[in-house]
Amino acid sequence: MQPLLSVRNLSIQFPSRAGLVRAVEDVSWDVNAGETLAILGESGSGKSVSASAVMNLIETPPAVIPQGQILFEGQDLLQADAEMRRRINGKSISMIFQDPLAALNPVYPIGWQIAETMRVHGVAHDVAQARVIELLARVGIAEPERRMKDYPHQFSGGQRQRIMIASAIALKPKLLIADEPTSALDVTVQARVLDLLKEIQVENGMGMVLITHDLSVVERVADRVVVMQAGRVVESGTSAQVMQHPQHDYSRRLLAAIPGRAGFSDMGAAKGDILAVRGVSKIYAGLARQFARSKTKPVRAVDDVSFTMAKGETLAVVGESGSGKSTLARMILGLDDPTLGTIHFEGKPMQGQSAADAYKMRRRVQFVFQDPTASLNPRMTVQQIIAEPWAIHPDVLPRNQWRSRVAELLEQVGLKPDHANRHPHQFSGGQRQRIAIARALALKPELIVCDEAVSALDVSVQAQVIDLLKDLRRDYGLSYVFVAHDLALVRDFATSVLVMYGGKIVEKGPVRQIYGNPQHDYTKALLRASGVIPQQAA
Amino acid sequence: MPSSIPASVTAELQDAHGRRKGPVILRSLLRDRYATASIIFLLIVLAFAILGPSLLAEQARALNLKGRNAPPFSLDAGWMFILGGDALGRSLLARIIVASQNTILISATAVLLSVLVGGLLGLVAGYRGGWLGDVLLRLADAIMTFPSMLLAMIVLFVFEPGVSNVIFVLAVSRIPIFMRTVRAEVLELKQRMFVVAARATGASTSRVLFFHIAPMVLPTIINLAALEMAFVMLVESGLSFLGIGIQPPEVTWGLMVADGRNYLGSAWWLAFWPGLAIMLTAMSLNLLTNWLRVVTDPVERWRLETEAR
Amino acid sequence: MGSFIFKRSFQSILSLIFLVIVVFFLARMTGSPAMLYLPPEATQEQLDAYNALHGFDDPLMVQFGSFIAGVFQGNFGQSLQYSRPALDMVLEAFPTTLALAAVTMPLVLLISIVTGALAAYRPGGAFDRLASLISLIGASMPNFWVAIVGVLVFAVTLNMLPTSGTGTWQHWVLPVAVLVLRPAGVLVQVMRTSMMTALSSVYVKAAKAKGVKARTIIFVHALRNSLLPVITVASDQAAGIVNGAVIVESVFGFPGIGKLMIDSVLMRDFAVIQAAILVTALAVFLINIIVDISYAFVDPRIRHS
């Protein structure tokens, strides 16, 4: 049987100032009707490039396609003229993108945008309008007649991706290409959007190409998988084959890097509390709009949160966007003051202390933030970045020892001492996060607050950074507050877990209890969504 | 994309950084022909402005009978008359060079003043915010929405239209631009994680402001200053041209165009050359900004360095 | 949307009040305003009489009160030169300037949007480089100089256009051309940059993936989004056009508000200047409100904020 779409020996190159970048090298894959093919790879693997070529989204020039074919129902798209490809796009093959907010035009109503897909392929205006309502209802947007007149910014992230899907399936295409369709969404929303995609695929019998970095997505929806690394296909096969018996070294490493598969971390003997949070709330007063009749409602970002944390503990604070987990982290770091309640660090209240005491305490609580690119000053060298805490706290280390200590710290986090003279933009994401960790260690803190410290990193890099944090915990007896949105990630790292939803703690307990015997429905939903509990269970 | 660049390039770059920074920037400058030409032109203008009056004051005042209404490009009256002479027989070239001092001095001082005042107010308004920030912003808006020429007119009507008052008016009318730009940048920068990181380590406000925020704002300010310098020069010439800016016997390019206007039919060069000088200087400043924008961005500069190898 | 416009209008009114205060106190800062209103050769008796007549010997706040009351009744005092109400003179000159601006602004927008969009379509291409060079020159030329060089070339040498005055359409060619130059030069660059940003956005990619025609992508999807920064800068340039009008009207002898102002400054006719400045300010603020409304029209996100 002829495959629906077949990419044959495709190479794509981008000339750049630093030389020719071979984005895709001799890549072949195909997908049949009714089948889901996952293209799995990390950032820079070229996983999206061949799919973009299918949609004629690669501009040539600057890009060069020296060899290959893209056969759709036997016809080579690379030989087809622009008009022919335009007729195929949106009608026979359609595509959805990673960030639905960016992919929807901000200045047009969503109904107009969905109808446009149909109108450009010759559907009459009123037919298209009627179909828009039908489609919106199908993808689960309530009140479609009213909402079709709304603009993208009036919807939530998950709703926007549903709208993109509605637009993509409007003409019942034979093939849908989904480029990281869920990675910008919350975990539980991700699961629902993936389910929707799967349902629609079965309904319409269409083929689907799913580009992803996420192994749990592959496990959940793909029939077959193609693993890409550095522009080449390193392995392909059925999803079950690859997931259970990976052949290529890289696939094995990727699978091994799936977080949270090692045993649970257990607490040593408790040595007293390091942190006590008592009845803490953070209320943002409604923004008093000038001359607006009423103030908008005050927002309780964190709502009456209490917990204690023992020395040496690693407390994972898990929740989705809007759960208040980052606000809580900011308050523990003393960047924000709680509206109500107190936070005690080693028995001393953090609020109402003198500026001098607050300054002393900064030394004992350090931090690692989500995006290492943003958290390192781009104009400073690594030496300056790691030494800055000593400049702020001059009594910690005499200036003449700065250089040697920076070298030590760099080695400790797995970098080279001579990296000290470089600037952050010369490092990869994982390396930058190591620099941020070295800075956090500079003051020999007792507690490190990690706010989504690995979420911006590739899977294999995530695992390495978590391993580093584990080593440091062992070597220095550090305590961590580790904020994350994904329960899978912290399973073998945390000693206890606190699940937050809508500013409140919904469940807290030792790690074994949370994963082994979750009590709250939301915890269960999170565990299901991150693939820790199989979908059928619970 | 740093990650898409091979590691060997990255390694090579390392020594390109510290020691060879100077030559690299120079090389990137030389590669941009327009920027090179602008810099050379601006340096010449600057030299004229500094040295011109002390060297050429005599020639600018000397009356040469041969040079009376001498057309440009004729060397009958000597090379000083290459751009022509005026009705009194003074060398136009010498007068343009001498006039460059006032022209450059006025716009540079006005811009410097507005950078200092506007930059500082912007830092305060952006970092502290609060009611003071709001009031400053409203004030800036009020000045900005108002045509600067009218502002200048009323102030120069009330006060004497001398050099210092012209500088004052121009500075006041440009302060809001710097203030608003700096404020907007600071508002954004103070949310950046590396600033939050410094605060979480216990850095003092002045350390955060002057170590982390100010260096990030500086390139923007330098770019804007070059652009504004061009604009301020145009406004000053306009005011002087209208007779409400610099007053004779002081002389600026704008004033020279105004003088030459009376001889438009007989001696076009009197108005033409000073105007051309204004235009070329303004253009060079604009071109320079385009180049500065690239080299002051560390990531962009890194690309240039990569290319330089 | 209503609250957005309301807020912006409120800000503009605040700015206007601020300006009225500045104008008033500036005039009082040099001592007796009689010195400003009367010709320099006036005698002491004349000064005293003038002071008494206009209440300049009253306490400052009383004077301010009656000044404000006057402003609200449209009474800015008498022109010294012509002994006519200052406001009447200003309102007579106003339509000329308004017409000048009304021809210039649409031209500026048309030129810059079309040129900028075309330049962005093939960045680095021949058209782009030519457009960049010309817009750079346009933004760098002193307008009074262009005006007199224009007169020299087209009126004096080629005899194609009149040197000054109003009447026929030929009289408008040079003034409008001079006025268009700088704002168009600035806006072409803004349009080019924002069009390039829009063309490289994900929603343009998504439109291509939907099979939308290239022309529709440029003119429907990208253009409307790239207009937002253009509108912002255009409103700044509206104030710039008033700057330009002062010079252009003075060079070409246009009986507009700019020429009136310059003449009054040179004749030291303070009442007229005051009236002219406040009326112009009001006009500029009205333009800003129109700009804000059009902004909200183009961008739904502002409508709902």
Coordinates of N, CA, C and O in Angstrom, one line a residue, chain B residues 159-266:
Chain B
F159 N 12.2 84.7 27.3 CA 13.6 84.9 27.7 C 14.4 85.3 26.5 O 13.9 85.2 25.3
E160 N 15.6 85.8 26.7 CA 16.5 86.2 25.6 C 16.8 84.9 24.7 O 17.1 83.9 25.3
P161 N 16.8 85.0 23.4 CA 17.1 83.9 22.6 C 18.6 83.7 22.4 O 19.1 83.8 21.3
G162 N 19.4 83.5 23.5 CA 20.8 83.3 23.4 C 21.2 81.9 23.4 O 20.3 81.0 23.4
V163 N 22.5 81.6 23.3 CA 22.9 80.2 23.2 C 22.4 79.4 24.4 O 21.9 78.3 24.2
S164 N 22.6 79.9 25.6 CA 22.3 79.0 26.7 C 20.8 78.8 26.8 O 20.3 77.7 27.2
N165 N 20.0 79.8 26.5 CA 18.5 79.6 26.5 C 18.1 78.6 25.4 O 17.1 77.8 25.7
V166 N 18.7 78.6 24.3 CA 18.3 77.7 23.2 C 18.7 76.3 23.7 O 17.9 75.3 23.5
I167 N 19.9 76.1 24.3 CA 20.2 74.8 24.8 C 19.2 74.3 25.9 O 18.7 73.2 25.8
F168 N 18.8 75.3 26.7 CA 17.9 74.9 27.8 C 16.5 74.4 27.2 O 16.0 73.4 27.6
V169 N 16.0 75.2 26.3 CA 14.7 74.8 25.7 C 14.8 73.5 25.0 O 14.0 72.6 25.1
L170 N 15.9 73.3 24.2 CA 16.0 72.0 23.4 C 16.2 70.9 24.4 O 15.6 69.8 24.2
A171 N 16.9 71.1 25.5 CA 17.1 70.0 26.5 C 15.8 69.7 27.1 O 15.4 68.5 27.2
V172 N 15.0 70.7 27.5 CA 13.7 70.4 28.2 C 12.8 69.7 27.3 O 12.1 68.7 27.7
S173 N 12.8 70.0 26.0 CA 11.8 69.4 25.1 C 12.3 68.0 24.8 O 11.4 67.2 24.3
R174 N 13.5 67.6 25.0 CA 14.0 66.2 24.7 C 14.0 65.3 25.9 O 14.2 64.1 25.8
I175 N 14.0 65.9 27.1 CA 14.1 65.1 28.4 C 13.0 64.0 28.4 O 13.3 62.9 28.7
P176 N 11.8 64.4 28.0 CA 10.7 63.3 28.1 C 11.0 62.1 27.3 O 10.7 61.0 27.8
I177 N 11.6 62.2 26.1 CA 11.9 61.1 25.3 C 12.9 60.1 26.1 O 12.6 58.9 26.2
F178 N 13.9 60.7 26.7 CA 14.9 59.9 27.4 C 14.2 59.3 28.6 O 14.4 58.1 28.9
M179 N 13.4 60.1 29.3 CA 12.8 59.6 30.5 C 11.9 58.4 30.2 O 11.9 57.4 30.8
R180 N 11.0 58.6 29.2 CA 10.1 57.6 28.8 C 10.8 56.3 28.4 O 10.4 55.2 28.8
T181 N 11.8 56.5 27.6 CA 12.5 55.3 27.1 C 13.2 54.5 28.2 O 13.1 53.3 28.3
V182 N 13.9 55.3 29.1 CA 14.6 54.6 30.2 C 13.6 54.0 31.1 O 13.8 52.9 31.5
R183 N 12.5 54.7 31.4 CA 11.5 54.2 32.3 C 11.0 52.8 31.8 O 10.9 51.9 32.5
A184 N 10.6 52.8 30.5 CA 10.1 51.6 29.9 C 11.1 50.5 30.0 O 10.7 49.4 30.4
E185 N 12.3 50.8 29.7 CA 13.4 49.7 29.8 C 13.5 49.2 31.2 O 13.7 48.0 31.5
V186 N 13.6 50.2 32.2 CA 13.8 49.8 33.6 C 12.6 49.0 34.1 O 12.8 48.0 34.8
L187 N 11.4 49.4 33.7 CA 10.2 48.6 34.1 C 10.3 47.2 33.7 O 10.0 46.2 34.4
E188 N 10.8 47.0 32.4 CA 11.0 45.6 31.9 C 12.2 44.9 32.6 O 12.1 43.8 33.0
L189 N 13.3 45.7 32.7 CA 14.5 45.1 33.3 C 14.3 44.6 34.7 O 14.9 43.6 35.1
K190 N 13.6 45.4 35.5 CA 13.5 45.0 36.9 C 12.7 43.8 37.1 O 12.8 43.2 38.2
Q191 N 12.0 43.3 36.1 CA 11.3 42.1 36.2 C 12.2 40.9 35.7 O 11.8 39.8 35.9
R192 N 13.3 41.3 35.0 CA 14.1 40.2 34.5 C 14.7 39.4 35.6 O 15.0 39.9 36.7
M193 N 14.9 38.1 35.4 CA 15.3 37.2 36.4 C 16.7 37.5 37.0 O 16.9 37.3 38.2
F194 N 17.6 38.1 36.2 CA 18.9 38.3 36.7 C 18.9 39.5 37.7 O 19.7 39.5 38.6
V195 N 17.9 40.4 37.5 CA 17.8 41.5 38.5 C 17.1 40.9 39.8 O 17.6 41.2 40.9
V196 N 16.1 40.1 39.6 CA 15.5 39.5 40.7 C 16.5 38.6 41.5 O 16.6 38.6 42.7
A197 N 17.4 38.0 40.7 CA 18.4 37.1 41.4 C 19.3 38.0 42.2 O 19.7 37.6 43.3
A198 N 19.7 39.1 41.7 CA 20.6 40.0 42.5 C 19.9 40.5 43.8 O 20.5 40.5 44.8
R199 N 18.6 40.8 43.6 CA 17.9 41.2 44.8 C 17.8 40.1 45.8 O 17.9 40.3 47.0
A200 N 17.6 38.9 45.3 CA 17.4 37.8 46.2 C 18.7 37.4 46.9 O 18.7 36.8 48.0
T201 N 19.8 37.9 46.4 CA 21.1 37.7 47.0 C 21.4 38.8 48.1 O 22.3 38.7 48.8
G202 N 20.6 39.8 48.1 CA 20.7 40.8 49.0 C 21.4 42.1 48.5 O 21.8 42.9 49.3
A203 N 21.5 42.2 47.2 CA 22.1 43.4 46.6 C 21.3 44.7 47.0 O 20.1 44.7 47.0
S204 N 22.1 45.7 47.2 CA 21.4 47.0 47.6 C 20.8 47.6 46.3 O 21.1 47.3 45.2
T205 N 19.9 48.6 46.6 CA 19.2 49.2 45.4 C 20.2 49.8 44.5 O 20.1 49.7 43.3
S206 N 21.2 50.5 45.1 CA 22.1 51.2 44.2 C 23.0 50.2 43.4 O 23.3 50.4 42.2
R207 N 23.3 49.0 44.0 CA 24.0 48.0 43.2 C 23.2 47.5 42.1 O 23.6 47.4 40.9
V208 N 21.9 47.2 42.4 CA 21.0 46.7 41.3 C 20.9 47.7 40.2 O 21.0 47.4 39.0
L209 N 20.7 49.0 40.6 CA 20.5 50.1 39.6 C 21.7 50.3 38.8 O 21.7 50.3 37.5
F210 N 22.9 50.4 39.4 CA 24.1 50.8 38.6 C 24.9 49.6 38.1 O 25.6 49.8 37.2
F211 N 24.8 48.4 38.7 CA 25.5 47.3 38.2 C 24.7 46.5 37.2 O 25.2 46.0 36.2
H212 N 23.4 46.4 37.4 CA 22.6 45.5 36.6 C 21.7 46.2 35.6 O 21.6 45.8 34.5
I213 N 21.1 47.3 36.1 CA 20.1 47.9 35.2 C 20.8 48.9 34.3 O 20.6 48.9 33.0
A214 N 21.5 49.9 34.9 CA 22.1 50.9 34.0 C 22.9 50.4 32.8 O 22.8 50.9 31.7
P215 N 23.8 49.4 33.0 CA 24.6 48.9 31.8 C 23.7 48.4 30.7 O 24.0 48.4 29.6
M216 N 22.5 47.8 31.1 CA 21.6 47.3 30.1 C 20.9 48.4 29.4 O 20.6 48.3 28.2
V217 N 20.7 49.5 30.1 CA 20.0 50.6 29.4 C 20.9 51.5 28.6 O 20.5 52.1 27.6
L218 N 22.2 51.4 28.9 CA 23.2 52.3 28.3 C 23.2 52.3 26.8 O 23.1 53.3 26.1
P219 N 23.2 51.1 26.2 CA 23.3 51.0 24.7 C 22.0 51.8 24.1 O 22.2 52.5 23.1
T220 N 20.9 51.5 24.7 CA 19.7 52.2 24.2 C 19.9 53.7 24.3 O 19.5 54.4 23.3
I221 N 20.4 54.2 25.4 CA 20.6 55.6 25.6 C 21.6 56.1 24.5 O 21.3 57.2 23.9
I222 N 22.6 55.4 24.3 CA 23.6 55.9 23.3 C 23.0 56.0 21.9 O 23.2 57.0 21.2
N223 N 22.3 54.9 21.6 CA 21.6 55.0 20.3 C 20.7 56.1 20.1 O 20.7 56.9 19.2
L224 N 19.8 56.3 21.2 CA 18.8 57.3 21.2 C 19.5 58.7 21.1 O 19.0 59.6 20.4
A225 N 20.6 58.8 21.9 CA 21.3 60.1 21.9 C 21.8 60.5 20.6 O 21.7 61.7 20.2
A226 N 22.3 59.5 19.8 CA 22.8 59.9 18.5 C 21.6 60.3 17.6 O 21.8 61.3 16.8
L227 N 20.5 59.6 17.7 CA 19.4 60.0 16.9 C 18.9 61.4 17.3 O 18.5 62.2 16.4
E228 N 18.8 61.6 18.6 CA 18.2 62.8 19.1 C 19.2 64.0 18.8 O 18.7 65.1 18.5
M229 N 20.5 63.7 18.7 CA 21.4 64.7 18.4 C 21.1 65.3 17.0 O 21.1 66.5 16.7
A230 N 20.8 64.3 16.1 CA 20.4 64.7 14.7 C 19.2 65.6 14.7 O 19.1 66.6 14.1
F231 N 18.2 65.1 15.5 CA 16.9 65.8 15.6 C 17.1 67.2 16.2 O 16.6 68.2 15.6
V232 N 17.8 67.3 17.3 CA 18.0 68.6 18.0 C 18.7 69.6 17.1 O 18.4 70.7 17.0
M233 N 19.7 69.0 16.3 CA 20.4 69.9 15.4 C 19.4 70.5 14.3 O 19.5 71.7 14.0
L234 N 18.5 69.7 13.9 CA 17.5 70.2 12.9 C 16.6 71.2 13.5 O 16.3 72.2 12.9
V235 N 16.2 71.0 14.7 CA 15.3 71.9 15.4 C 16.1 73.3 15.6 O 15.5 74.3 15.4
E236 N 17.3 73.1 16.1 CA 18.1 74.4 16.4 C 18.2 75.2 15.1 O 18.0 76.4 15.1
S237 N 18.6 74.5 14.1 CA 18.8 75.2 12.8 C 17.5 75.9 12.4 O 17.5 77.0 11.9
G238 N 16.4 75.1 12.6 CA 15.1 75.7 12.2 C 14.8 77.0 13.0 O 14.4 78.0 12.4
L239 N 15.0 76.9 14.3 CA 14.8 78.1 15.2 C 15.7 79.2 14.7 O 15.2 80.4 14.6
S240 N 16.9 78.9 14.5 CA 17.9 80.0 14.1 C 17.5 80.6 12.7 O 17.5 81.8 12.5
F241 N 17.0 79.7 11.9 CA 16.6 80.1 10.5 C 15.4 81.1 10.7 O 15.3 82.0 9.9
L242 N 14.5 80.8 11.6 CA 13.3 81.6 11.8 C 13.6 82.9 12.5 O 12.8 83.8 12.6
G243 N 14.9 83.0 13.0 CA 15.2 84.2 13.7 C 14.9 84.2 15.2 O 15.0 85.3 15.8
I244 N 14.5 83.1 15.7 CA 14.1 83.1 17.2 C 15.1 82.2 17.9 O 14.9 81.9 19.1
G245 N 16.2 81.7 17.2 CA 17.1 80.9 17.9 C 18.4 81.7 18.2 O 18.3 82.7 18.9
I246 N 19.5 81.2 17.7 CA 20.8 81.9 17.9 C 20.7 83.2 17.2 O 20.2 83.3 16.1
Q247 N 21.2 84.3 17.9 CA 21.2 85.6 17.3 C 22.6 86.0 16.8 O 23.6 85.7 17.5
P248 N 22.7 86.8 15.7 CA 24.0 87.3 15.3 C 24.5 88.2 16.4 O 23.6 88.8 17.1
P249 N 25.8 88.4 16.6 CA 26.9 88.0 15.7 C 27.3 86.5 15.9 O 28.1 86.1 15.2
E250 N 26.6 85.8 16.9 CA 26.9 84.3 16.9 C 26.5 83.7 15.6 O 25.6 84.3 15.0
V251 N 27.1 82.6 15.2 CA 26.7 82.0 13.9 C 26.5 80.5 14.0 O 27.3 79.9 14.8
T252 N 25.5 80.0 13.4 CA 25.3 78.6 13.3 C 24.9 78.3 11.9 O 24.6 79.2 11.1
W253 N 24.9 77.0 11.5 CA 24.6 76.6 10.1 C 23.2 77.1 9.8 O 22.9 77.5 8.6
G254 N 22.3 76.9 10.7 CA 20.9 77.3 10.4 C 20.8 78.8 10.1 O 20.1 79.2 9.2
L255 N 21.6 79.6 10.9 CA 21.6 81.0 10.7 C 22.2 81.4 9.3 O 21.7 82.3 8.6
M256 N 23.2 80.6 8.9 CA 23.8 80.9 7.6 C 22.8 80.6 6.5 O 22.8 81.3 5.5
V257 N 22.0 79.5 6.6 CA 21.0 79.3 5.6 C 20.1 80.5 5.5 O 19.7 80.9 4.4
A258 N 19.7 81.0 6.7 CA 18.7 82.1 6.7 C 19.3 83.3 6.0 O 18.7 84.0 5.2
D259 N 20.6 83.6 6.3 CA 21.3 84.7 5.7 C 21.3 84.5 4.1 O 21.0 85.4 3.4
G260 N 21.7 83.3 3.8 CA 21.9 83.0 2.3 C 20.6 83.1 1.6 O 20.6 83.3 0.3
R261 N 19.5 83.0 2.3 CA 18.2 82.9 1.6 C 17.9 84.3 0.9 O 17.3 84.3 -0.2
N262 N 18.5 85.4 1.4 CA 18.3 86.7 0.7 C 19.0 86.8 -0.6 O 18.7 87.6 -1.4
Y263 N 20.0 85.9 -0.8 CA 20.8 86.0 -2.0 C 20.5 84.8 -2.9 O 21.3 84.4 -3.8
L264 N 19.3 84.2 -2.7 CA 19.0 82.9 -3.4 C 19.1 83.0 -4.9 O 19.7 82.1 -5.5
G265 N 18.6 84.1 -5.4 CA 18.7 84.3 -6.9 C 20.1 84.5 -7.4 O 20.5 83.9 -8.4
S266 N 21.0 85.2 -6.7 CA 22.3 85.5 -7.2 C 23.4 84.6 -6.7 O 24.3 84.3 -7.5

